Amino acid sequence: MDKFVIEGPTPLRGHIAVSGSKNAALPLMAAALLTEKPSVIRNVPRLNDIHTLNNVIRVTGTRVEFDAGAHELRIDASDLHTPEAPYEQVRKMRASFYMLGALLGRCGEAKVSLPGGCAWGPRPVNLHMEGLKALGADIHMENGYVIAKAPGGRLKGGTFRMDPSSVGATVNLVLGAVRASGTTVIENAAMEPDVVAFCDALTGMGAVISGHGTPVITIRGTDHLQGMDFRNAPDRIETGTFMIAAAMHPDSDLTITDTDPGDLGAFTELFRQTGVDMEIGTDTIRVKAPKHIRPVSVITEIYPGFPTDLQAQWATMMTQAYGASEVTDNIYIDRFSYVPELVRLGADVELRGNTAYIKGPNKLQAASVMSTDLRASVSLVMAGMVAEGATEALRVYHLDRGYETLEAKLNAVGARIRRVPQE
Ligand code: UD1
C-alpha cells in the first residue's frame, strides 16, 4: 500500500491532459460482450478498475488484450462460453455488475455475484434486477449469486421506470435490451454523458436506440451486432478535479487539455461563481485562480446537476473560500468520510446529516490523513497541495482505481508529490 507525501503550498501552472473516462469505459467493455465480433475501444485509461473488469470478462472465455501504453483495448467475445462473474472479482468493483445485463443479453443466462458493501454506505441494485425482470428475465438469489435466465433464451423487452434515476441500472437495462426480441422503454433513465457515449457506441454496432441523453430511452431489439471501434470519452470527473485543484492556489494558471467542456453540466456555472477566470475552448479549459475564492453552496443531483463524484473536491476548495458554504449530497448521503480528515488539516467543517457546513478561509497545515474512497482520496491530495508543510496521504490505492498517473501529471504542472511504499 503506497502513500503520498505532498509538499505544499504549490500553485499549478502549465498544461495538464485528461485521460479517458473510467466510468464511460466500463459500460463500453460490457457492450463488447454482446457480439461475437471483435471490438476495439480507444482512449481507455490505465487504471486498476479497468484491469479488474478485464479479469471479470476473461472468466467468461472472452479474449481481452489491453495495450495500456496505447490506451487501446481489444475484446473478442467469439468464444464466450461461461456466463458467470465470480465473487472474488465482483467484490473488487461494483461496476462488474454490468456483467448481468451483458451476459443475459448475449447468452440468455447469467450467474453474477451480488456486489458487497461500499465505503460510503449501502448501494442497492434493486433497480437493476427489477428492471431486467420487467424485460422478461427470471431472477432468483442463490448463495450470494444472482441467477438470471431469459425464458426461451432471449429477453422480450418491456417498459421500466427508474426511481431514482440510476446510471448503473440504465446501463444494465440497455445491455439486456439491445438483443431482446421486442422493444424496451426506460423511463426516468440516466442522462449522463457516459450513458450517451455508451448508447452511441452500441448504435455504431447496429443497435437501434433513441432518446439517449433524455429521460426516456427506447431500444428496439435486434438479432445481430457488429463489433465496435469506438473512442472513449474524456473523464469529466478528472477534468472537474483539475479545475478545482487549480482554483485553490491564488497563483495557479492551469490549462486542462484533451477534455470535453460540454460534459460538466451544472458544475461549470457554479465553478464560475467562485470567481475563477475560465477560458473554454473546444477541448481545453484554462483556469486562472481568483485572489479570493467566493463561497458557493452546492447540492448534488443527477446529471446535468452537480455530480456527487465532485462534491468532496468542492468541499475541499470551499475550505479556502472567503465565507461560509454548504455542500449537500442527495445521491449518496454518507459520502463524507473526508470531513474528519480535512478537519485534521485545520479546516473548519461540520457535518450534519448529509450536509457539510464549511467556514473559510482556513490556512491548512500538513498532517497525516487517510483516504477511504476514490474521490475522498483525491480531495486530501488537493488539500495537501495548499497545506503548509509535508502532508501524508495514506492508502492511495483508492486513487489508482480512478486517476491515471495522478502524481506525475500534477508534478509536471508544479506540485511536489512523492509516492512512498507504506509498510
Ligand atoms: C455511478 C458511478 C459513480 C457515481 C454514481 C452517481 C460508475 C462506475 N459509477 O455509480 O462514480 O458516483 O454513478 O453519479 O459509473 N439506486 C437505487 N437502486 C439501484 C441503483 C441505484 O436505489 O438499483 C440509487 C443509489 O443508491 C443512488 C442513486 O440511485 O442514490 C444513483 O446511483 P447510480 O446512478 O446507480 O450509481 P452507480 O451507477 O452505482
GROMACS .gro file of C-alpha atoms and ligand atoms in nm:
model
  462
    1MET     CA    1   0.000   0.000   0.000
    2ASP     CA    2   0.162   0.324  -0.112
    3LYS     CA    3   0.125   0.665   0.045
    4PHE     CA    4   0.179   1.012  -0.098
    5VAL     CA    5   0.394   1.278   0.063
    6ILE     CA    6   0.272   1.615  -0.062
    7GLU     CA    7   0.478   1.929  -0.006
    8GLY     CA    8   0.279   2.248  -0.011
    9PRO     CA    9   0.168   2.500  -0.089
   10THR     CA   10   0.230   2.488  -0.465
   11PRO     CA   11   0.045   2.668  -0.746
   12LEU     CA   12  -0.040   2.468  -1.060
   13ARG     CA   13   0.080   2.624  -1.385
   14GLY     CA   14   0.101   2.489  -1.741
   15HIS     CA   15  -0.091   2.219  -1.931
   16ILE     CA   16  -0.240   1.901  -1.791
   17ALA     CA   17  -0.405   1.632  -2.005
   18VAL     CA   18  -0.719   1.445  -1.908
   19SER     CA   19  -0.731   1.067  -1.958
   20GLY     CA   20  -1.016   0.863  -2.098
   21SER     CA   21  -1.315   0.825  -1.865
   22LYS     CA   22  -1.322   0.527  -1.631
   23ASN     CA   23  -1.698   0.536  -1.581
   24ALA     CA   24  -1.760   0.557  -1.957
   25ALA     CA   25  -1.509   0.282  -2.043
   26LEU     CA   26  -1.664   0.020  -1.812
   27PRO     CA   27  -2.005   0.003  -1.989
   28LEU     CA   28  -1.832   0.006  -2.328
   29MET     CA   29  -1.636  -0.301  -2.222
   30ALA     CA   30  -1.957  -0.476  -2.118
   31ALA     CA   31  -2.115  -0.381  -2.452
   32ALA     CA   32  -1.834  -0.560  -2.639
   33LEU     CA   33  -1.964  -0.889  -2.493
   34LEU     CA   34  -2.295  -0.855  -2.677
   35THR     CA   35  -2.141  -0.952  -3.011
   36GLU     CA   36  -1.942  -1.245  -3.149
   37LYS     CA   37  -1.734  -0.995  -3.348
   38PRO     CA   38  -1.411  -0.838  -3.214
   39SER     CA   39  -1.417  -0.482  -3.075
   40VAL     CA   40  -1.161  -0.208  -3.020
   41ILE     CA   41  -1.207   0.064  -2.757
   42ARG     CA   42  -0.961   0.355  -2.772
   43ASN     CA   43  -0.862   0.613  -2.510
   44VAL     CA   44  -0.908   0.364  -2.226
   45PRO     CA   45  -0.734   0.480  -1.907
   46ARG     CA   46  -0.464   0.266  -1.743
   47LEU     CA   47  -0.641   0.209  -1.412
   48ASN     CA   48  -0.692  -0.073  -1.165
   49ASP     CA   49  -1.070  -0.069  -1.222
   50ILE     CA   50  -1.012  -0.139  -1.594
   51HIS     CA   51  -0.780  -0.431  -1.511
   52THR     CA   52  -1.041  -0.563  -1.268
   53LEU     CA   53  -1.318  -0.566  -1.529
   54ASN     CA   54  -1.077  -0.719  -1.783
   55ASN     CA   55  -1.028  -1.009  -1.543
   56VAL     CA   56  -1.401  -1.044  -1.480
   57ILE     CA   57  -1.459  -1.058  -1.856
   58ARG     CA   58  -1.182  -1.318  -1.909
   59VAL     CA   59  -1.361  -1.565  -1.679
   60THR     CA   60  -1.632  -1.597  -1.947
   61GLY     CA   61  -1.386  -1.724  -2.209
   62THR     CA   62  -1.363  -1.385  -2.380
   63ARG     CA   63  -1.020  -1.274  -2.505
   64VAL     CA   64  -0.908  -0.934  -2.375
   65GLU     CA   65  -0.588  -0.758  -2.475
   66PHE     CA   66  -0.510  -0.425  -2.314
   67ASP     CA   67  -0.226  -0.224  -2.467
   68ALA     CA   68  -0.209   0.010  -2.168
   69GLY     CA   69   0.063   0.229  -2.324
   70ALA     CA   70  -0.151   0.291  -2.632
   71HIS     CA   71  -0.469   0.303  -2.418
   72GLU     CA   72  -0.624   0.051  -2.656
   73LEU     CA   73  -0.843  -0.235  -2.550
   74ARG     CA   74  -0.931  -0.529  -2.777
   75ILE     CA   75  -1.214  -0.756  -2.676
   76ASP     CA   76  -1.309  -1.069  -2.867
   77ALA     CA   77  -1.611  -1.248  -2.720
   78SER     CA   78  -1.649  -1.502  -3.004
   79ASP     CA   79  -1.570  -1.790  -2.763
   80LEU     CA   80  -1.776  -1.667  -2.467
   81HIS     CA   81  -1.872  -1.998  -2.303
   82THR     CA   82  -1.917  -1.930  -1.928
   83PRO     CA   83  -2.180  -1.665  -1.850
   84GLU     CA   84  -2.059  -1.606  -1.495
   85ALA     CA   85  -1.898  -1.335  -1.282
   86PRO     CA   86  -1.750  -1.475  -0.958
   87TYR     CA   87  -1.750  -1.303  -0.617
   88GLU     CA   88  -1.367  -1.284  -0.597
   89GLN     CA   89  -1.374  -1.038  -0.889
   90VAL     CA   90  -1.709  -0.863  -0.843
   91ARG     CA   91  -1.635  -0.769  -0.481
   92LYS     CA   92  -1.339  -0.561  -0.600
   93MET     CA   93  -1.555  -0.333  -0.810
   94ARG     CA   94  -1.929  -0.281  -0.818
   95ALA     CA   95  -1.937  -0.198  -1.190
   96SER     CA   96  -1.866  -0.569  -1.251
   97PHE     CA   97  -2.241  -0.599  -1.202
   98TYR     CA   98  -2.272  -0.479  -1.565
   99MET     CA   99  -2.198  -0.842  -1.645
  100LEU     CA  100  -2.558  -0.924  -1.551
  101GLY     CA  101  -2.714  -0.727  -1.838
  102ALA     CA  102  -2.434  -0.812  -2.081
  103LEU     CA  103  -2.448  -1.189  -2.023
  104LEU     CA  104  -2.828  -1.204  -2.017
  105GLY     CA  105  -2.834  -1.007  -2.342
  106ARG     CA  106  -2.573  -1.223  -2.510
  107CYS     CA  107  -2.641  -1.572  -2.368
  108GLY     CA  108  -2.991  -1.552  -2.223
  109GLU     CA  109  -2.850  -1.655  -1.885
  110ALA     CA  110  -2.613  -1.522  -1.621
  111LYS     CA  111  -2.473  -1.609  -1.279
  112VAL     CA  112  -2.331  -1.293  -1.126
  113SER     CA  113  -2.219  -1.235  -0.770
  114LEU     CA  114  -2.410  -0.969  -0.581
  115PRO     CA  115  -2.167  -0.682  -0.514
  116GLY     CA  116  -2.082  -0.627  -0.148
  117GLY     CA  117  -2.098  -0.307   0.054
  118CYS     CA  118  -1.915   0.008  -0.022
  119ALA     CA  119  -1.701   0.265   0.161
  120TRP     CA  120  -1.987   0.514   0.165
  121GLY     CA  121  -2.282   0.305   0.276
  122PRO     CA  122  -2.544   0.095   0.103
  123ARG     CA  123  -2.554   0.092  -0.273
  124PRO     CA  124  -2.858  -0.110  -0.374
  125VAL     CA  125  -2.900  -0.296  -0.704
  126ASN     CA  126  -3.277  -0.347  -0.677
  127LEU     CA  127  -3.345  -0.140  -0.990
  128HIS     CA  128  -3.102  -0.349  -1.195
  129MET     CA  129  -3.288  -0.666  -1.101
  130GLU     CA  130  -3.644  -0.533  -1.114
  131GLY     CA  131  -3.567  -0.372  -1.448
  132LEU     CA  132  -3.431  -0.691  -1.601
  133LYS     CA  133  -3.735  -0.878  -1.468
  134ALA     CA  134  -3.956  -0.625  -1.647
  135LEU     CA  135  -3.767  -0.717  -1.964
  136GLY     CA  136  -3.867  -1.083  -1.913
  137ALA     CA  137  -3.585  -1.232  -1.702
  138ASP     CA  138  -3.647  -1.491  -1.428
  139ILE     CA  139  -3.420  -1.389  -1.144
  140HIS     CA  140  -3.351  -1.550  -0.807
  141MET     CA  141  -3.075  -1.545  -0.547
  142GLU     CA  142  -2.858  -1.846  -0.460
  143ASN     CA  143  -2.560  -1.836  -0.221
  144GLY     CA  144  -2.487  -1.469  -0.279
  145TYR     CA  145  -2.528  -1.501  -0.654
  146VAL     CA  146  -2.792  -1.356  -0.883
  147ILE     CA  147  -2.912  -1.634  -1.112
  148ALA     CA  148  -3.087  -1.490  -1.416
  149LYS     CA  149  -3.247  -1.664  -1.713
  150ALA     CA  150  -3.439  -1.544  -2.014
  151PRO     CA  151  -3.720  -1.792  -2.093
  152GLY     CA  152  -3.658  -1.932  -2.442
  153GLY     CA  153  -3.301  -1.795  -2.431
  154ARG     CA  154  -3.392  -1.437  -2.516
  155LEU     CA  155  -3.531  -1.141  -2.325
  156LYS     CA  156  -3.857  -0.999  -2.457
  157GLY     CA  157  -3.815  -0.632  -2.369
  158GLY     CA  158  -4.061  -0.418  -2.174
  159THR     CA  159  -4.118  -0.085  -2.004
  160PHE     CA  160  -3.947   0.010  -1.679
  161ARG     CA  161  -3.944   0.331  -1.479
  162MET     CA  162  -3.632   0.412  -1.273
  163ASP     CA  163  -3.691   0.565  -0.933
  164PRO     CA  164  -3.444   0.708  -0.856
  165SER     CA  165  -3.269   0.755  -1.186
  166SER     CA  166  -2.962   0.529  -1.181
  167VAL     CA  167  -2.660   0.526  -1.412
  168GLY     CA  168  -2.574   0.163  -1.341
  169ALA     CA  169  -2.928   0.031  -1.375
  170THR     CA  170  -2.980   0.224  -1.700
  171VAL     CA  171  -2.663   0.066  -1.843
  172ASN     CA  172  -2.764  -0.284  -1.731
  173LEU     CA  173  -3.110  -0.250  -1.884
  174VAL     CA  174  -2.978  -0.120  -2.216
  175LEU     CA  175  -2.732  -0.413  -2.222
  176GLY     CA  176  -3.022  -0.653  -2.171
  177ALA     CA  177  -3.247  -0.479  -2.422
  178VAL     CA  178  -3.037  -0.440  -2.738
  179ARG     CA  179  -3.062  -0.808  -2.836
  180ALA     CA  180  -3.412  -0.867  -2.698
  181SER     CA  181  -3.692  -0.990  -2.924
  182GLY     CA  182  -3.908  -0.680  -2.864
  183THR     CA  183  -3.891  -0.315  -2.770
  184THR     CA  184  -3.781  -0.169  -2.436
  185VAL     CA  185  -3.865   0.172  -2.294
  186ILE     CA  186  -3.664   0.301  -1.996
  187GLU     CA  187  -3.834   0.594  -1.821
  188ASN     CA  188  -3.650   0.837  -1.593
  189ALA     CA  189  -3.329   0.697  -1.746
  190ALA     CA  190  -2.988   0.841  -1.653
  191MET     CA  191  -2.881   1.121  -1.889
  192GLU     CA  192  -2.510   1.114  -1.801
  193PRO     CA  193  -2.262   1.171  -2.087
  194ASP     CA  194  -2.127   0.824  -2.001
  195VAL     CA  195  -2.466   0.673  -2.083
  196VAL     CA  196  -2.489   0.874  -2.406
  197ALA     CA  197  -2.142   0.760  -2.520
  198PHE     CA  198  -2.235   0.400  -2.438
  199CYS     CA  199  -2.558   0.422  -2.643
  200ASP     CA  200  -2.369   0.589  -2.930
  201ALA     CA  201  -2.118   0.303  -2.932
  202LEU     CA  202  -2.399   0.046  -2.935
  203THR     CA  203  -2.575   0.231  -3.217
  204GLY     CA  204  -2.247   0.208  -3.413
  205MET     CA  205  -2.260  -0.169  -3.356
  206GLY     CA  206  -2.607  -0.185  -3.512
  207ALA     CA  207  -2.829  -0.144  -3.206
  208VAL     CA  208  -3.149   0.054  -3.254
  209ILE     CA  209  -3.160   0.310  -2.972
  210SER     CA  210  -3.323   0.650  -2.947
  211GLY     CA  211  -3.373   0.911  -2.676
  212HIS     CA  212  -3.035   0.865  -2.500
  213GLY     CA  213  -2.943   1.193  -2.331
  214THR     CA  214  -3.314   1.244  -2.248
  215PRO     CA  215  -3.512   1.079  -1.963
  216VAL     CA  216  -3.676   0.826  -2.198
  217ILE     CA  217  -3.459   0.575  -2.385
  218THR     CA  218  -3.622   0.342  -2.638
  219ILE     CA  219  -3.442   0.030  -2.759
  220ARG     CA  220  -3.570  -0.193  -3.038
  221GLY     CA  221  -3.413  -0.538  -3.006
  222THR     CA  222  -3.202  -0.661  -3.292
  223ASP     CA  223  -3.059  -1.002  -3.396
  224HIS     CA  224  -2.710  -0.907  -3.499
  225LEU     CA  225  -2.449  -0.666  -3.375
  226GLN     CA  226  -2.115  -0.573  -3.529
  227GLY     CA  227  -1.801  -0.521  -3.326
  228MET     CA  228  -1.728  -0.165  -3.218
  229ASP     CA  229  -1.436   0.061  -3.295
  230PHE     CA  230  -1.502   0.344  -3.055
  231ARG     CA  231  -1.308   0.627  -2.895
  232ASN     CA  232  -1.393   0.656  -2.528
  233ALA     CA  233  -1.489   0.998  -2.387
  234PRO     CA  234  -1.254   1.211  -2.173
  235ASP     CA  235  -1.300   1.179  -1.796
  236ARG     CA  236  -1.524   1.464  -1.687
  237ILE     CA  237  -1.464   1.396  -1.317
  238GLU     CA  238  -1.088   1.418  -1.369
  239THR     CA  239  -1.149   1.743  -1.560
  240GLY     CA  240  -1.354   1.889  -1.274
  241THR     CA  241  -1.096   1.770  -1.020
  242PHE     CA  242  -0.812   1.953  -1.202
  243MET     CA  243  -1.027   2.266  -1.239
  244ILE     CA  244  -1.094   2.274  -0.865
  245ALA     CA  245  -0.731   2.197  -0.780
  246ALA     CA  246  -0.623   2.494  -0.994
  247ALA     CA  247  -0.870   2.730  -0.828
  248MET     CA  248  -0.735   2.657  -0.481
  249HIS     CA  249  -0.400   2.839  -0.507
  250PRO     CA  250  -0.418   3.211  -0.600
  251ASP     CA  251  -0.112   3.189  -0.829
  252SER     CA  252  -0.241   2.897  -1.038
  253ASP     CA  253  -0.297   2.926  -1.413
  254LEU     CA  254  -0.374   2.579  -1.549
  255THR     CA  255  -0.489   2.469  -1.893
  256ILE     CA  256  -0.669   2.137  -1.895
  257THR     CA  257  -0.640   1.965  -2.235
  258ASP     CA  258  -0.794   1.662  -2.412
  259THR     CA  259  -1.124   1.724  -2.240
  260ASP     CA  260  -1.487   1.785  -2.337
  261PRO     CA  261  -1.606   2.107  -2.169
  262GLY     CA  262  -1.966   2.027  -2.268
  263ASP     CA  263  -1.982   1.726  -2.032
  264LEU     CA  264  -1.976   1.909  -1.699
  265GLY     CA  265  -2.342   2.011  -1.665
  266ALA     CA  266  -2.425   2.248  -1.379
  267PHE     CA  267  -2.069   2.228  -1.247
  268THR     CA  268  -1.925   2.485  -1.489
  269GLU     CA  269  -2.158   2.771  -1.395
  270LEU     CA  270  -2.126   2.706  -1.021
  271PHE     CA  271  -1.748   2.696  -1.063
  272ARG     CA  272  -1.755   3.031  -1.242
  273GLN     CA  273  -1.946   3.179  -0.946
  274THR     CA  274  -1.642   3.114  -0.722
  275GLY     CA  275  -1.466   3.398  -0.904
  276VAL     CA  276  -1.230   3.193  -1.125
  277ASP     CA  277  -1.132   3.322  -1.466
  278MET     CA  278  -1.218   3.050  -1.717
  279GLU     CA  279  -1.145   3.026  -2.089
  280ILE     CA  280  -1.330   2.741  -2.253
  281GLY     CA  281  -1.204   2.607  -2.588
  282THR     CA  282  -1.319   2.311  -2.798
  283ASP     CA  283  -1.125   2.057  -2.595
  284THR     CA  284  -0.946   2.277  -2.341
  285ILE     CA  285  -1.034   2.472  -2.027
  286ARG     CA  286  -0.798   2.733  -1.889
  287VAL     CA  287  -0.848   2.815  -1.522
  288LYS     CA  288  -0.691   3.117  -1.355
  289ALA     CA  289  -0.745   3.115  -0.980
  290PRO     CA  290  -0.912   3.410  -0.811
  291LYS     CA  291  -0.729   3.610  -0.541
  292HIS     CA  292  -1.019   3.529  -0.308
  293ILE     CA  293  -1.246   3.230  -0.373
  294ARG     CA  294  -1.613   3.321  -0.321
  295PRO     CA  295  -1.817   3.072  -0.118
  296VAL     CA  296  -2.067   2.880  -0.334
  297SER     CA  297  -2.300   2.614  -0.192
  298VAL     CA  298  -2.385   2.304  -0.396
  299ILE     CA  299  -2.632   2.017  -0.383
  300THR     CA  300  -2.559   1.700  -0.578
  301GLU     CA  301  -2.818   1.590  -0.828
  302ILE     CA  302  -2.846   1.353  -1.118
  303TYR     CA  303  -2.693   1.481  -1.444
  304PRO     CA  304  -2.695   1.760  -1.555
  305GLY     CA  305  -2.696   1.861  -1.186
  306PHE     CA  306  -2.383   1.891  -0.976
  307PRO     CA  307  -2.212   1.546  -0.969
  308THR     CA  308  -2.170   1.352  -0.643
  309ASP     CA  309  -1.827   1.249  -0.774
  310LEU     CA  310  -1.709   1.611  -0.736
  311GLN     CA  311  -1.863   1.704  -0.400
  312ALA     CA  312  -1.562   1.607  -0.184
  313GLN     CA  313  -1.331   1.812  -0.408
  314TRP     CA  314  -1.573   2.108  -0.396
  315ALA     CA  315  -1.593   2.098  -0.014
  316THR     CA  316  -1.213   2.095  -0.007
  317MET     CA  317  -1.199   2.407  -0.225
  318MET     CA  318  -1.459   2.576  -0.004
  319THR     CA  319  -1.224   2.546   0.298
  320GLN     CA  320  -1.023   2.813   0.114
  321ALA     CA  321  -1.321   3.035   0.023
  322TYR     CA  322  -1.386   3.367   0.199
  323GLY     CA  323  -1.710   3.293   0.383
  324ALA     CA  324  -1.949   3.012   0.468
  325SER     CA  325  -2.084   2.748   0.231
  326GLU     CA  326  -2.274   2.420   0.236
  327VAL     CA  327  -2.219   2.101   0.039
  328THR     CA  328  -2.515   1.861   0.038
  329ASP     CA  329  -2.511   1.513  -0.116
  330ASN     CA  330  -2.857   1.386  -0.205
  331ILE     CA  331  -2.735   1.099  -0.424
  332TYR     CA  332  -2.511   0.926  -0.168
  333ILE     CA  333  -2.595   1.067   0.174
  334ASP     CA  334  -2.300   0.903   0.357
  335ARG     CA  335  -2.024   1.016   0.125
  336PHE     CA  336  -1.842   1.243   0.373
  337SER     CA  337  -1.560   1.029   0.514
  338TYR     CA  338  -1.315   1.301   0.409
  339VAL     CA  339  -1.461   1.557   0.655
  340PRO     CA  340  -1.273   1.447   0.972
  341GLU     CA  341  -0.954   1.430   0.765
  342LEU     CA  342  -0.996   1.787   0.638
  343VAL     CA  343  -1.052   1.892   0.999
  344ARG     CA  344  -0.720   1.727   1.091
  345LEU     CA  345  -0.557   1.953   0.832
  346GLY     CA  346  -0.707   2.258   1.002
  347ALA     CA  347  -1.030   2.310   0.807
  348ASP     CA  348  -1.349   2.430   0.973
  349VAL     CA  349  -1.608   2.178   0.852
  350GLU     CA  350  -1.903   2.041   1.041
  351LEU     CA  351  -2.110   1.751   0.917
  352ARG     CA  352  -2.481   1.747   0.996
  353GLY     CA  353  -2.688   1.484   0.817
  354ASN     CA  354  -2.592   1.485   0.453
  355THR     CA  355  -2.462   1.842   0.454
  356ALA     CA  356  -2.110   1.968   0.523
  357TYR     CA  357  -2.108   2.321   0.668
  358ILE     CA  358  -1.780   2.488   0.580
  359LYS     CA  359  -1.632   2.813   0.706
  360GLY     CA  360  -1.335   2.958   0.525
  361PRO     CA  361  -1.070   3.052   0.465
  362ASN     CA  362  -0.853   2.841   0.692
  363LYS     CA  363  -0.481   2.804   0.646
  364LEU     CA  364  -0.431   2.430   0.619
  365GLN     CA  365  -0.136   2.266   0.790
  366ALA     CA  366   0.028   1.937   0.700
  367ALA     CA  367  -0.081   1.622   0.883
  368SER     CA  368  -0.116   1.251   0.814
  369VAL     CA  369  -0.456   1.179   0.666
  370MET     CA  370  -0.622   0.867   0.538
  371SER     CA  371  -0.842   0.823   0.240
  372THR     CA  372  -1.133   0.588   0.241
  373ASP     CA  373  -1.256   0.610  -0.116
  374LEU     CA  374  -1.156   0.736  -0.455
  375ARG     CA  375  -1.292   1.092  -0.452
  376ALA     CA  376  -1.216   1.144  -0.080
  377SER     CA  377  -0.861   1.039  -0.159
  378VAL     CA  378  -0.804   1.292  -0.437
  379SER     CA  379  -0.955   1.565  -0.219
  380LEU     CA  380  -0.698   1.503   0.051
  381VAL     CA  381  -0.420   1.528  -0.208
  382MET     CA  382  -0.567   1.862  -0.320
  383ALA     CA  383  -0.580   1.983   0.039
  384GLY     CA  384  -0.217   1.874   0.077
  385MET     CA  385  -0.119   2.085  -0.224
  386VAL     CA  386  -0.231   2.404  -0.044
  387ALA     CA  387  -0.136   2.300   0.311
  388GLU     CA  388   0.181   2.433   0.472
  389GLY     CA  389   0.440   2.151   0.510
  390ALA     CA  390   0.453   1.783   0.412
  391THR     CA  391   0.110   1.615   0.420
  392GLU     CA  392   0.099   1.236   0.414
  393ALA     CA  393  -0.198   1.085   0.237
  394LEU     CA  394  -0.213   0.717   0.328
  395ARG     CA  395  -0.367   0.430   0.129
  396VAL     CA  396  -0.356   0.594  -0.212
  397TYR     CA  397  -0.459   0.266  -0.379
  398HIS     CA  398  -0.806   0.421  -0.394
  399LEU     CA  399  -0.662   0.689  -0.623
  400ASP     CA  400  -0.507   0.431  -0.850
  401ARG     CA  401  -0.856   0.295  -0.914
  402GLY     CA  402  -0.965   0.617  -1.080
  403TYR     CA  403  -0.682   0.860  -1.162
  404GLU     CA  404  -0.414   0.762  -1.411
  405THR     CA  405  -0.059   0.860  -1.301
  406LEU     CA  406  -0.205   1.140  -1.088
  407GLU     CA  407   0.119   1.240  -0.916
  408ALA     CA  408   0.317   1.251  -1.244
  409LYS     CA  409   0.052   1.470  -1.407
  410LEU     CA  410   0.032   1.711  -1.112
  411ASN     CA  411   0.410   1.722  -1.059
  412ALA     CA  412   0.454   1.825  -1.423
  413VAL     CA  413   0.249   2.140  -1.351
  414GLY     CA  414   0.419   2.235  -1.025
  415ALA     CA  415   0.301   2.001  -0.749
  416ARG     CA  416   0.552   1.823  -0.526
  417ILE     CA  417   0.413   1.476  -0.463
  418ARG     CA  418   0.620   1.167  -0.384
  419ARG     CA  419   0.483   0.812  -0.384
  420VAL     CA  420   0.633   0.616  -0.095
  421PRO     CA  421   0.575   0.245  -0.027
  422GLN     CA  422   0.393   0.213   0.305
  423GLU     CA  423   0.460  -0.082   0.529
  424UD1     C1  424  -2.225   0.568  -1.099
  424UD1     C2  425  -2.077   0.599  -1.098
  424UD1     C3  426  -2.035   0.663  -0.968
  424UD1     C4  427  -2.124   0.782  -0.937
  424UD1     C5  428  -2.271   0.745  -0.945
  424UD1     C6  429  -2.367   0.864  -0.930
  424UD1     C7  430  -1.981   0.424  -1.238
  424UD1     C8  431  -1.897   0.303  -1.244
  424UD1     N1  432  -2.002   0.474  -1.116
  424UD1     O1  433  -2.249   0.473  -0.994
  424UD1     O2  434  -1.899   0.703  -0.979
  424UD1     O3  435  -2.095   0.825  -0.805
  424UD1     O4  436  -2.299   0.686  -1.074
  424UD1     O5  437  -2.344   0.957  -1.032
  424UD1     O6  438  -2.024   0.478  -1.338
  424UD1     N2  439  -3.001   0.330  -0.663
  424UD1     C9  440  -3.106   0.256  -0.612
  424UD1     N3  441  -3.125   0.129  -0.662
  424UD1    C10  442  -3.046   0.077  -0.759
  424UD1    C11  443  -2.941   0.154  -0.811
  424UD1    C12  444  -2.921   0.282  -0.759
  424UD1     O7  445  -3.179   0.299  -0.524
  424UD1     O8  446  -3.070  -0.037  -0.800
  424UD1    C13  447  -2.978   0.468  -0.611
  424UD1    C14  448  -2.844   0.484  -0.541
  424UD1     O9  449  -2.848   0.445  -0.406
  424UD1    C15  450  -2.818   0.632  -0.558
  424UD1    C16  451  -2.880   0.663  -0.694
  424UD1    O10  452  -2.968   0.556  -0.723
  424UD1    O11  453  -2.882   0.707  -0.460
  424UD1    C17  454  -2.782   0.680  -0.808
  424UD1    O12  455  -2.696   0.568  -0.813
  424UD1     P1  456  -2.637   0.512  -0.950
  424UD1    O13  457  -2.655   0.615  -1.057
  424UD1    O14  458  -2.692   0.376  -0.974
  424UD1    O15  459  -2.483   0.496  -0.921
  424UD1     P2  460  -2.386   0.394  -0.991
  424UD1    O16  461  -2.430   0.362  -1.128
  424UD1    O17  462  -2.362   0.278  -0.895
   0.00000   0.00000   0.00000
